[in-house]
């Protein structure tokens, strides 16, 4: 799912960003001004694009009656006119958006390149190396591997969720992930989601947070998080509600009925859902709004912002053994703010603050050698207000409000706490 949001929206995000005020063009400066003693985690840094936000001398923007023209001075040009949108990277990649749909070609006029076509029938991607992606009204289909050869990987996204079938050397592995955010306290797991869901292993009881304990984890979820933040003034100028869903899909050229449209609607619904008792929540549509929410809820600018560092590549499960555990924040203090990426056309994080959570930094080694991981774990000491059918309760066989429930944070998720 993450493949299509940047593809379909990057041009439109660029146009939104270039219209922002200069004061809003660099969220990094805002972070470093408001939080001078808090390093920016890598999970956030990779969502920032200085070349886009910086108004450099070699970048020109022209707006006239015929449309918008952007030239970066680095062989990349963007032109928006009555005929549609044309992007040329100067390195063999071109994007064309017109009344007939969207066309992308990365092949640099050579065989074996990548082509993308978006029309009324959906989206079709072909890498020229045996990988094809098709998005239509029925969902999303992905096929990888040498063309016409047995084996490979298939991915299907439909109304029922996501299906992945991996056949390395004839050994099938199936994963089904349905809708829902397990880090949402109102989330209710289905019977299907209790099996072969990589999120399941992230939950555990606090008594297991000890040296020598082993976990089999997929910390790089490879979900639908977008590739960049946009400035706050830009985020506040575009619609962001389920009531405005048709306008949002149109603005970001997301086909109605597609998997991306369903993910967009789900994100908006999650953001509009009421918080549980004792929880404060916000969908941060910009880095600036995330920073302000965290420091306001914690009551200080002396904070730490932590994310899991390491943990392999997307979809990879590894066996880890805990080497050390360090307490970052204890329950009962100023609280904790957790922020989870949502699938959207630009970076959106669902942030929620609670006073009954504990944060730990957990160093773990990889079984069989290799680079270890410094993971972030959060333990919730008051789960009385959670959905009784939440994934954690069904997995751990406990009831709401009885024992602390803990989980590791995947890559790209963030937790904030007062610096001690």
C-alpha positions as a LaTeX table, in Angstrom:
\begin{tabular}{lrrr}
\hline
Residue & $x$ (\AA) & $y$ (\AA) & $z$ (\AA) \\
\hline
Unk1 & 0.00 & 0.00 & 0.00 \\
Unk2 & 2.84 & 2.35 & 0.74 \\
Unk3 & 3.94 & 2.06 & $-2.90$ \\
Unk4 & 1.06 & 4.06 & $-4.33$ \\
Unk5 & 0.58 & 7.02 & $-2.00$ \\
Unk6 & 3.95 & 8.65 & $-2.87$ \\
Unk7 & 3.45 & 7.83 & $-6.56$ \\
Unk8 & $-0.01$ & 9.33 & $-6.87$ \\
Unk9 & 0.44 & 12.34 & $-4.62$ \\
Unk10 & 4.04 & 13.56 & $-4.82$ \\
Unk11 & 3.35 & 16.06 & $-7.60$ \\
Unk12 & 0.36 & 17.51 & $-5.78$ \\
Unk13 & 2.28 & 17.70 & $-2.49$ \\
Unk14 & 5.01 & 19.65 & $-4.25$ \\
Unk15 & 2.47 & 22.18 & $-5.49$ \\
Unk16 & 0.94 & 22.48 & $-2.00$ \\
Unk17 & 4.36 & 22.95 & $-0.40$ \\
Unk18 & 5.62 & 25.65 & $-2.79$ \\
Unk19 & 2.57 & 27.73 & $-1.87$ \\
Unk20 & 3.39 & 27.70 & 1.84 \\
Unk21 & 4.83 & 30.66 & 3.72 \\
Unk22 & 8.60 & 30.82 & 4.07 \\
Unk23 & 8.26 & 30.66 & 7.87 \\
Unk24 & 6.79 & 27.18 & 7.52 \\
Unk25 & 9.20 & 25.73 & 4.97 \\
Unk26 & 11.57 & 23.95 & 7.36 \\
Unk27 & 10.04 & 21.79 & 10.10 \\
Unk28 & 13.58 & 20.78 & 11.16 \\
Unk29 & 14.32 & 24.35 & 12.23 \\
Unk30 & 11.02 & 24.42 & 14.14 \\
Unk31 & 11.98 & 21.21 & 15.98 \\
Unk32 & 15.45 & 22.47 & 16.85 \\
Unk33 & 14.07 & 25.82 & 18.02 \\
Unk34 & 11.34 & 24.38 & 20.24 \\
Unk35 & 13.28 & 21.27 & 21.33 \\
Unk36 & 16.95 & 22.35 & 21.30 \\
Unk37 & 18.08 & 19.45 & 23.52 \\
Unk38 & 16.13 & 16.69 & 21.78 \\
Unk39 & 17.79 & 14.89 & 18.84 \\
Unk40 & 15.55 & 14.11 & 15.87 \\
Unk41 & 15.04 & 10.32 & 15.64 \\
Unk42 & 15.85 & 8.64 & 12.34 \\
Unk43 & 12.17 & 7.66 & 12.02 \\
Unk44 & 11.38 & 11.37 & 11.68 \\
Unk45 & 14.45 & 12.43 & 9.71 \\
Unk46 & 13.59 & 10.13 & 6.83 \\
Unk47 & 10.18 & 11.82 & 6.52 \\
Unk48 & 11.83 & 15.18 & 5.93 \\
Unk49 & 13.03 & 16.29 & 2.52 \\
Unk50 & 15.30 & 19.34 & 2.81 \\
Unk51 & 15.60 & 19.69 & $-0.97$ \\
Unk52 & 11.84 & 20.18 & $-1.13$ \\
Unk53 & 11.44 & 22.48 & 1.87 \\
Unk54 & 14.53 & 24.63 & 1.32 \\
Unk55 & 13.95 & 27.55 & $-1.03$ \\
Unk56 & 17.31 & 27.21 & $-2.79$ \\
Unk57 & 18.56 & 29.70 & $-5.41$ \\
Unk58 & 18.54 & 27.10 & $-8.19$ \\
Unk59 & 14.83 & 26.34 & $-7.75$ \\
Unk60 & 12.30 & 28.44 & $-9.66$ \\
Unk61 & 8.52 & 28.45 & $-9.45$ \\
Unk62 & 6.37 & 30.21 & $-12.04$ \\
Unk63 & 2.60 & 30.57 & $-11.77$ \\
Unk64 & 0.68 & 32.01 & $-14.70$ \\
Unk65 & $-2.56$ & 31.72 & $-16.61$ \\
Unk66 & $-1.35$ & 28.55 & $-18.28$ \\
Unk67 & $-0.57$ & 26.75 & $-15.02$ \\
Unk68 & 2.40 & 26.12 & $-12.69$ \\
Unk69 & 5.99 & 25.41 & $-13.69$ \\
Unk70 & 8.68 & 24.27 & $-11.24$ \\
Unk71 & 12.34 & 23.77 & $-12.09$ \\
Unk72 & 14.78 & 22.56 & $-9.42$ \\
Unk73 & 17.95 & 23.32 & $-11.36$ \\
Unk74 & 18.87 & 19.65 & $-11.04$ \\
Unk75 & 17.30 & 18.41 & $-14.28$ \\
Unk76 & 13.91 & 17.96 & $-12.61$ \\
Unk77 & 10.94 & 19.91 & $-13.92$ \\
Unk78 & 7.25 & 19.96 & $-13.01$ \\
Unk79 & 4.61 & 21.52 & $-15.24$ \\
Unk80 & 0.92 & 21.83 & $-14.43$ \\
Unk81 & $-1.41$ & 23.15 & $-17.10$ \\
Unk82 & $-4.79$ & 22.61 & $-18.65$ \\
Unk83 & $-3.56$ & 19.39 & $-20.22$ \\
Unk84 & $-2.62$ & 17.89 & $-16.86$ \\
Unk85 & 0.67 & 17.42 & $-14.99$ \\
Unk86 & 4.07 & 16.52 & $-16.42$ \\
Unk87 & 7.11 & 15.65 & $-14.33$ \\
Unk88 & 10.53 & 14.86 & $-15.76$ \\
Unk89 & 13.43 & 13.93 & $-13.48$ \\
Unk90 & 16.08 & 14.37 & $-16.18$ \\
Unk91 & 17.28 & 10.85 & $-15.40$ \\
Unk92 & 14.88 & 8.84 & $-17.51$ \\
Unk93 & 11.85 & 9.08 & $-15.23$ \\
Unk94 & 8.74 & 10.89 & $-16.41$ \\
Unk95 & 5.27 & 11.29 & $-14.91$ \\
Unk96 & 2.27 & 12.46 & $-16.89$ \\
Unk97 & $-1.16$ & 13.15 & $-15.44$ \\
Unk98 & $-3.94$ & 14.00 & $-17.83$ \\
Unk99 & $-7.64$ & 13.42 & $-18.41$ \\
Unk100 & $-6.92$ & 9.79 & $-19.33$ \\
Unk101 & $-5.12$ & 9.01 & $-16.08$ \\
Unk102 & $-1.51$ & 8.85 & $-14.93$ \\
Unk103 & 1.51 & 7.47 & $-16.79$ \\
Unk104 & 4.97 & 6.89 & $-15.29$ \\
Unk105 & 8.04 & 5.58 & $-17.06$ \\
Unk106 & 11.40 & 5.05 & $-15.34$ \\
Unk107 & 13.13 & 3.06 & $-18.08$ \\
Unk108 & 15.33 & 5.83 & $-19.54$ \\
Unk109 & 14.37 & 4.59 & $-23.01$ \\
Unk110 & 15.92 & 1.19 & $-22.29$ \\
Unk111 & 14.26 & $-2.24$ & $-22.14$ \\
Unk112 & 13.44 & $-3.52$ & $-18.69$ \\
Unk113 & 12.37 & $-0.21$ & $-17.21$ \\
Unk114 & 9.39 & 0.44 & $-14.98$ \\
Unk115 & 6.07 & 1.68 & $-16.31$ \\
Unk116 & 3.05 & 2.83 & $-14.35$ \\
Unk117 & $-0.37$ & 3.49 & $-15.80$ \\
Unk118 & $-3.33$ & 4.92 & $-13.91$ \\
Unk119 & $-6.69$ & 5.15 & $-15.64$ \\
Unk120 & $-10.37$ & 4.62 & $-15.02$ \\
Unk121 & $-9.75$ & 0.89 & $-14.68$ \\
Unk122 & $-7.23$ & 1.31 & $-11.88$ \\
Unk123 & $-3.44$ & 1.25 & $-11.63$ \\
Unk124 & $-0.99$ & $-1.01$ & $-13.41$ \\
Unk125 & 2.74 & $-1.17$ & $-12.61$ \\
Unk126 & 5.29 & $-3.31$ & $-14.44$ \\
Unk127 & 8.97 & $-3.19$ & $-13.50$ \\
Unk128 & 10.16 & $-5.09$ & $-16.54$ \\
Unk129 & 11.89 & $-7.52$ & $-14.18$ \\
Unk130 & 9.05 & $-9.89$ & $-13.42$ \\
Unk131 & 7.19 & $-7.68$ & $-10.94$ \\
Unk132 & 3.72 & $-6.37$ & $-11.72$ \\
Unk133 & 1.19 & $-4.47$ & $-9.63$ \\
Unk134 & $-2.45$ & $-4.01$ & $-10.53$ \\
Unk135 & $-4.93$ & $-1.83$ & $-8.65$ \\
Unk136 & $-8.56$ & $-1.91$ & $-9.71$ \\
Unk137 & $-12.00$ & $-1.71$ & $-8.22$ \\
Unk138 & $-11.54$ & $-5.21$ & $-6.80$ \\
Unk139 & $-8.43$ & $-4.33$ & $-4.82$ \\
Unk140 & $-4.68$ & $-4.64$ & $-5.38$ \\
Unk141 & $-2.69$ & $-7.48$ & $-6.88$ \\
Unk142 & 1.11 & $-7.78$ & $-6.79$ \\
Unk143 & 3.20 & $-10.50$ & $-8.45$ \\
Unk144 & 6.97 & $-10.67$ & $-8.03$ \\
Unk145 & 9.55 & $-13.06$ & $-9.37$ \\
Unk146 & 10.85 & $-14.04$ & $-12.79$ \\
Unk147 & 8.12 & $-13.83$ & $-15.41$ \\
Unk148 & 6.45 & $-17.14$ & $-16.22$ \\
Unk149 & 8.55 & $-18.99$ & $-13.63$ \\
Unk150 & 7.20 & $-20.88$ & $-10.60$ \\
Unk151 & 7.57 & $-19.38$ & $-7.16$ \\
Unk152 & 7.70 & $-15.71$ & $-6.30$ \\
Unk153 & 5.50 & $-13.53$ & $-4.13$ \\
Unk154 & 1.90 & $-12.48$ & $-4.62$ \\
Unk155 & 0.07 & $-9.79$ & $-2.67$ \\
Unk156 & $-3.65$ & $-9.15$ & $-2.84$ \\
Unk157 & $-5.47$ & $-6.28$ & $-1.17$ \\
Unk158 & $-9.25$ & $-6.25$ & $-1.11$ \\
Unk159 & $-12.10$ & $-5.37$ & 1.17 \\
Unk160 & $-11.23$ & $-8.28$ & 3.45 \\
Unk161 & $-7.73$ & $-7.07$ & 4.17 \\
Unk162 & $-4.30$ & $-7.98$ & 2.79 \\
Unk163 & $-3.16$ & $-11.40$ & 1.65 \\
Unk164 & 0.49 & $-12.28$ & 1.05 \\
Unk165 & 1.61 & $-15.56$ & $-0.47$ \\
Unk166 & 5.37 & $-16.18$ & $-0.51$ \\
Unk167 & 6.70 & $-19.25$ & $-2.30$ \\
Unk168 & 10.47 & $-19.48$ & $-1.91$ \\
Unk169 & 11.47 & $-22.81$ & $-3.44$ \\
Unk170 & 7.94 & $-24.10$ & $-3.23$ \\
Unk171 & 7.42 & $-23.42$ & 0.50 \\
Unk172 & 4.28 & $-21.29$ & 0.90 \\
Unk173 & 3.88 & $-18.72$ & 3.66 \\
Unk174 & 0.57 & $-16.90$ & 4.03 \\
Unk175 & $-0.10$ & $-13.74$ & 6.01 \\
Unk176 & $-3.48$ & $-12.04$ & 6.33 \\
Unk177 & $-3.77$ & $-8.59$ & 7.83 \\
Unk178 & $-7.26$ & $-7.12$ & 8.07 \\
Unk179 & $-8.29$ & $-3.57$ & 8.76 \\
Unk180 & $-7.63$ & $-1.96$ & 12.11 \\
Unk181 & $-4.85$ & $-0.38$ & 14.10 \\
Unk182 & $-3.71$ & $-2.58$ & 17.02 \\
Unk183 & $-2.26$ & 0.49 & 18.76 \\
Unk184 & $-5.75$ & 1.97 & 18.94 \\
Unk185 & $-7.27$ & 1.08 & 22.31 \\
Unk186 & $-10.70$ & 0.58 & 20.69 \\
Unk187 & $-9.34$ & $-1.92$ & 18.19 \\
Unk188 & $-11.09$ & $-5.32$ & 18.18 \\
Unk189 & $-9.25$ & $-8.27$ & 16.64 \\
Unk190 & $-10.98$ & $-10.88$ & 14.50 \\
Unk191 & $-10.22$ & $-14.59$ & 14.77 \\
Unk192 & $-8.32$ & $-14.41$ & 11.49 \\
Unk193 & $-6.08$ & $-11.62$ & 12.76 \\
Unk194 & $-4.90$ & $-13.76$ & 15.66 \\
Unk195 & $-3.10$ & $-16.05$ & 13.22 \\
Unk196 & $-0.07$ & $-15.17$ & 11.10 \\
Unk197 & $-0.39$ & $-11.45$ & 11.90 \\
Unk198 & 3.11 & $-10.03$ & 12.50 \\
Unk199 & 1.68 & $-7.49$ & 14.96 \\
Unk200 & 0.65 & $-10.27$ & 17.35 \\
Unk201 & 4.19 & $-10.98$ & 18.58 \\
Unk202 & 4.74 & $-7.33$ & 19.54 \\
Unk203 & 2.44 & $-7.68$ & 22.59 \\
Unk204 & 3.64 & $-9.28$ & 25.81 \\
Unk205 & 3.26 & $-9.18$ & 29.60 \\
Unk206 & 5.54 & $-6.97$ & 31.66 \\
Unk207 & 6.94 & $-9.97$ & 33.52 \\
Unk208 & 8.61 & $-11.01$ & 30.25 \\
Unk209 & 10.59 & $-7.78$ & 29.98 \\
Unk210 & 13.78 & $-9.31$ & 31.38 \\
Unk211 & 17.32 & $-10.21$ & 30.38 \\
Unk212 & 17.56 & $-13.44$ & 28.39 \\
Unk213 & 13.93 & $-13.49$ & 27.22 \\
Unk214 & 13.52 & $-14.33$ & 23.53 \\
Unk215 & 11.04 & $-12.80$ & 21.09 \\
Unk216 & 10.37 & $-13.48$ & 17.42 \\
Unk217 & 9.53 & $-10.07$ & 16.02 \\
Unk218 & 8.85 & $-8.23$ & 12.80 \\
Unk219 & 9.88 & $-4.69$ & 13.71 \\
Unk220 & 9.86 & $-3.28$ & 10.19 \\
Unk221 & 6.21 & $-3.48$ & 9.21 \\
Unk222 & 6.52 & $-1.81$ & 5.80 \\
Unk223 & 3.03 & $-0.36$ & 6.18 \\
Unk224 & 1.35 & 2.57 & 4.46 \\
Unk225 & 3.20 & 5.48 & 6.02 \\
Unk226 & 3.91 & 8.22 & 3.49 \\
Unk227 & 7.37 & 9.48 & 2.59 \\
Unk228 & 7.23 & 13.09 & 3.73 \\
Unk229 & 5.78 & 15.66 & 6.10 \\
Unk230 & 4.28 & 18.80 & 4.66 \\
Unk231 & 4.47 & 22.22 & 6.40 \\
Unk232 & 1.78 & 22.95 & 8.99 \\
Unk233 & 0.28 & 25.83 & 7.01 \\
Unk234 & $-0.09$ & 23.53 & 4.01 \\
Unk235 & $-1.66$ & 20.75 & 6.10 \\
Unk236 & $-4.14$ & 23.20 & 7.60 \\
Unk237 & $-5.13$ & 24.48 & 4.14 \\
Unk238 & $-6.29$ & 21.14 & 2.74 \\
Unk239 & $-9.38$ & 19.12 & 3.79 \\
Unk240 & $-8.95$ & 16.37 & 6.37 \\
Unk241 & $-12.23$ & 14.72 & 7.37 \\
Unk242 & $-14.43$ & 11.82 & 6.30 \\
Unk243 & $-17.07$ & 14.34 & 5.22 \\
Unk244 & $-14.60$ & 15.71 & 2.67 \\
Unk245 & $-13.35$ & 12.31 & 1.46 \\
Unk246 & $-14.39$ & 12.80 & $-2.20$ \\
Unk247 & $-12.50$ & 16.10 & $-2.37$ \\
Unk248 & $-9.44$ & 14.52 & $-0.73$ \\
Unk249 & $-9.37$ & 11.60 & $-3.18$ \\
Unk250 & $-9.72$ & 14.01 & $-6.08$ \\
Unk251 & $-6.99$ & 16.34 & $-4.80$ \\
Unk252 & $-4.44$ & 13.54 & $-4.46$ \\
Unk253 & $-5.57$ & 11.62 & $-7.56$ \\
Unk254 & $-6.54$ & 8.52 & $-5.56$ \\
Unk255 & $-8.93$ & 6.29 & $-7.54$ \\
Unk256 & $-12.34$ & 5.85 & $-5.92$ \\
Unk257 & $-12.80$ & 2.24 & $-4.81$ \\
Unk258 & $-9.06$ & 1.56 & $-4.65$ \\
Unk259 & $-7.13$ & 0.16 & $-1.69$ \\
Unk260 & $-5.57$ & 3.60 & $-1.18$ \\
Unk261 & $-9.02$ & 5.18 & $-1.00$ \\
Unk262 & $-10.08$ & 2.65 & 1.64 \\
Unk263 & $-6.89$ & 3.28 & 3.63 \\
Unk264 & $-7.44$ & 7.04 & 3.44 \\
Unk265 & $-11.00$ & 6.70 & 4.73 \\
Unk266 & $-9.83$ & 4.39 & 7.54 \\
Unk267 & $-7.19$ & 6.90 & 8.64 \\
Unk268 & $-9.72$ & 9.73 & 8.71 \\
Unk269 & $-12.14$ & 7.57 & 10.70 \\
Unk270 & $-9.42$ & 6.65 & 13.21 \\
Unk271 & $-8.58$ & 10.31 & 13.62 \\
Unk272 & $-12.20$ & 11.28 & 14.23 \\
Unk273 & $-12.91$ & 8.48 & 16.74 \\
Unk274 & $-13.39$ & 9.64 & 20.32 \\
Unk275 & $-10.56$ & 8.85 & 22.79 \\
Unk276 & $-10.99$ & 6.32 & 25.58 \\
Unk277 & $-11.22$ & 7.47 & 29.19 \\
Unk278 & $-7.97$ & 9.06 & 30.37 \\
Unk279 & $-6.58$ & 9.43 & 26.85 \\
Unk280 & $-5.86$ & 12.60 & 24.87 \\
Unk281 & $-5.37$ & 12.12 & 21.15 \\
Unk282 & $-4.49$ & 14.06 & 18.03 \\
Unk283 & $-3.82$ & 13.17 & 14.43 \\
Unk284 & $-0.68$ & 15.16 & 13.70 \\
Unk285 & $-0.74$ & 16.20 & 10.05 \\
Unk286 & 2.60 & 18.00 & 10.30 \\
Unk287 & 5.79 & 17.67 & 12.31 \\
Unk288 & 5.09 & 21.01 & 13.97 \\
Unk289 & 1.70 & 19.83 & 15.26 \\
Unk290 & 3.27 & 16.64 & 16.61 \\
Unk291 & 5.95 & 18.61 & 18.46 \\
Unk292 & 3.38 & 20.99 & 19.96 \\
Unk293 & 1.07 & 18.18 & 21.06 \\
Unk294 & 3.90 & 16.26 & 22.75 \\
Unk295 & 5.37 & 19.20 & 24.67 \\
Unk296 & 1.92 & 20.48 & 25.65 \\
Unk297 & 0.74 & 17.12 & 26.99 \\
Unk298 & 4.04 & 16.55 & 28.81 \\
Unk299 & 4.14 & 20.12 & 30.10 \\
Unk300 & 7.77 & 20.70 & 29.18 \\
Unk301 & 10.16 & 21.15 & 26.26 \\
Unk302 & 12.75 & 18.99 & 28.00 \\
Unk303 & 11.65 & 15.75 & 26.39 \\
Unk304 & 13.05 & 12.63 & 24.76 \\
Unk305 & 11.70 & 11.33 & 21.47 \\
Unk306 & 12.50 & 7.67 & 20.88 \\
Unk307 & 11.96 & 5.18 & 18.07 \\
Unk308 & 13.10 & 1.61 & 17.55 \\
Unk309 & 16.52 & 1.63 & 15.88 \\
Unk310 & 17.42 & $-1.41$ & 13.77 \\
Unk311 & 15.26 & $-4.44$ & 13.30 \\
Unk312 & 15.86 & $-5.59$ & 9.75 \\
Unk313 & 13.99 & $-4.76$ & 6.57 \\
Unk314 & 10.27 & $-4.68$ & 5.85 \\
Unk315 & 8.51 & $-8.00$ & 6.34 \\
Unk316 & 11.53 & $-9.67$ & 7.96 \\
Unk317 & 11.06 & $-11.62$ & 11.18 \\
Unk318 & 14.00 & $-12.24$ & 13.49 \\
Unk319 & 14.60 & $-13.97$ & 16.79 \\
Unk320 & 15.89 & $-11.54$ & 19.44 \\
Unk321 & 17.21 & $-12.05$ & 22.95 \\
Unk322 & 17.01 & $-9.23$ & 25.51 \\
Unk323 & 20.41 & $-8.07$ & 26.77 \\
Unk324 & 19.44 & $-5.02$ & 28.83 \\
Unk325 & 16.40 & $-2.98$ & 29.82 \\
Unk326 & 16.49 & 0.72 & 30.71 \\
Unk327 & 13.55 & 2.63 & 32.20 \\
Unk328 & 12.83 & 5.83 & 30.27 \\
Unk329 & 9.57 & 6.84 & 31.95 \\
Unk330 & 7.57 & 5.40 & 34.84 \\
Unk331 & 3.79 & 5.49 & 35.18 \\
Unk332 & 2.29 & 8.25 & 37.26 \\
Unk333 & 4.59 & 11.04 & 36.12 \\
Unk334 & 3.81 & 13.57 & 33.41 \\
Unk335 & 2.74 & 10.78 & 31.14 \\
Unk336 & 3.77 & 9.44 & 27.77 \\
Unk337 & 2.87 & 10.41 & 24.21 \\
Unk338 & 2.93 & 7.69 & 21.56 \\
Unk339 & 2.65 & 8.48 & 17.84 \\
Unk340 & 1.81 & 5.86 & 15.22 \\
Unk341 & 2.06 & 6.41 & 11.43 \\
Unk342 & $-1.17$ & 6.24 & 9.45 \\
Unk343 & $-1.65$ & 5.45 & 5.78 \\
Unk344 & $-2.22$ & 8.75 & 3.99 \\
Unk345 & $-1.06$ & 10.83 & 1.03 \\
Unk346 & 1.45 & 12.62 & 3.27 \\
Unk347 & 2.86 & 11.86 & 6.72 \\
Unk348 & 0.12 & 11.62 & 9.36 \\
Unk349 & 0.64 & 10.27 & 12.89 \\
Unk350 & $-2.05$ & 9.21 & 15.34 \\
Unk351 & $-0.71$ & 10.49 & 18.68 \\
Unk352 & $-2.24$ & 9.71 & 22.06 \\
Unk353 & $-1.19$ & 10.76 & 25.55 \\
Unk354 & $-1.74$ & 8.78 & 28.74 \\
Unk355 & $-0.50$ & 9.14 & 32.30 \\
Unk356 & $-0.58$ & 5.40 & 33.01 \\
Unk357 & 2.15 & 4.15 & 30.68 \\
Unk358 & 5.77 & 3.14 & 31.15 \\
Unk359 & 8.52 & 3.40 & 28.52 \\
Unk360 & 11.59 & 1.19 & 28.27 \\
Unk361 & 14.59 & 1.08 & 25.97 \\
Unk362 & 15.43 & $-2.57$ & 25.27 \\
Unk363 & 18.70 & $-3.70$ & 23.71 \\
Unk364 & 18.42 & $-7.08$ & 22.01 \\
Unk365 & 20.83 & $-9.31$ & 20.13 \\
Unk366 & 19.89 & $-11.24$ & 16.99 \\
Unk367 & 20.00 & $-15.00$ & 17.23 \\
Unk368 & 22.78 & $-16.33$ & 15.03 \\
Unk369 & 24.68 & $-13.04$ & 14.98 \\
Unk370 & 24.17 & $-9.85$ & 13.06 \\
Unk371 & 23.30 & $-6.31$ & 14.02 \\
Unk372 & 21.15 & $-6.08$ & 17.11 \\
Unk373 & 18.32 & $-3.69$ & 17.82 \\
Unk374 & 17.60 & $-0.95$ & 20.34 \\
Unk375 & 13.85 & $-1.31$ & 20.64 \\
Unk376 & 11.29 & 0.85 & 22.42 \\
Unk377 & 8.74 & $-0.92$ & 24.61 \\
Unk378 & 5.64 & 0.66 & 26.14 \\
Unk379 & 3.72 & $-0.90$ & 29.05 \\
Unk380 & 0.17 & 0.25 & 29.75 \\
Unk381 & $-0.70$ & $-0.11$ & 33.43 \\
Unk382 & $-4.37$ & 0.87 & 33.09 \\
Unk383 & $-6.24$ & $-0.92$ & 30.31 \\
Unk384 & $-9.70$ & $-0.77$ & 31.87 \\
Unk385 & $-11.03$ & 1.46 & 29.08 \\
Unk386 & $-9.74$ & $-0.70$ & 26.22 \\
Unk387 & $-11.97$ & $-2.76$ & 23.97 \\
Unk388 & $-12.39$ & $-6.18$ & 25.69 \\
Unk389 & $-11.79$ & $-7.81$ & 22.29 \\
Unk390 & $-8.50$ & $-6.01$ & 21.73 \\
Unk391 & $-5.77$ & $-8.11$ & 20.15 \\
Unk392 & $-3.60$ & $-7.91$ & 23.27 \\
Unk393 & $-6.25$ & $-9.40$ & 25.59 \\
Unk394 & $-7.10$ & $-12.23$ & 23.23 \\
Unk395 & $-3.46$ & $-13.05$ & 22.64 \\
Unk396 & $-2.28$ & $-12.84$ & 26.27 \\
Unk397 & $-5.47$ & $-14.32$ & 27.74 \\
Unk398 & $-6.00$ & $-11.50$ & 30.21 \\
Unk399 & $-8.89$ & $-9.14$ & 30.88 \\
Unk400 & $-9.02$ & $-5.34$ & 30.69 \\
Unk401 & $-7.71$ & $-3.55$ & 33.78 \\
Unk402 & $-6.11$ & $-6.62$ & 35.40 \\
Unk403 & $-2.39$ & $-6.60$ & 34.49 \\
Unk404 & $-0.06$ & $-4.26$ & 32.57 \\
Unk405 & $-0.02$ & $-4.92$ & 28.83 \\
Unk406 & 3.21 & $-4.18$ & 26.96 \\
Unk407 & 4.23 & $-3.97$ & 23.32 \\
Unk408 & 7.31 & $-3.18$ & 21.29 \\
Unk409 & 7.10 & $-0.26$ & 18.89 \\
Unk410 & 7.82 & $-1.12$ & 15.24 \\
Unk411 & 10.16 & 1.06 & 13.24 \\
Unk412 & 8.66 & 4.42 & 12.26 \\
Unk413 & 6.59 & 4.68 & 15.45 \\
Unk414 & 7.56 & 7.27 & 18.07 \\
Unk415 & 7.23 & 7.74 & 21.82 \\
Unk416 & 7.74 & 10.94 & 23.80 \\
Unk417 & 8.49 & 11.32 & 27.52 \\
Unk418 & 9.89 & 13.88 & 29.93 \\
Unk419 & 13.67 & 13.90 & 30.01 \\
Unk420 & 15.01 & 12.72 & 33.38 \\
\hline
\end{tabular}
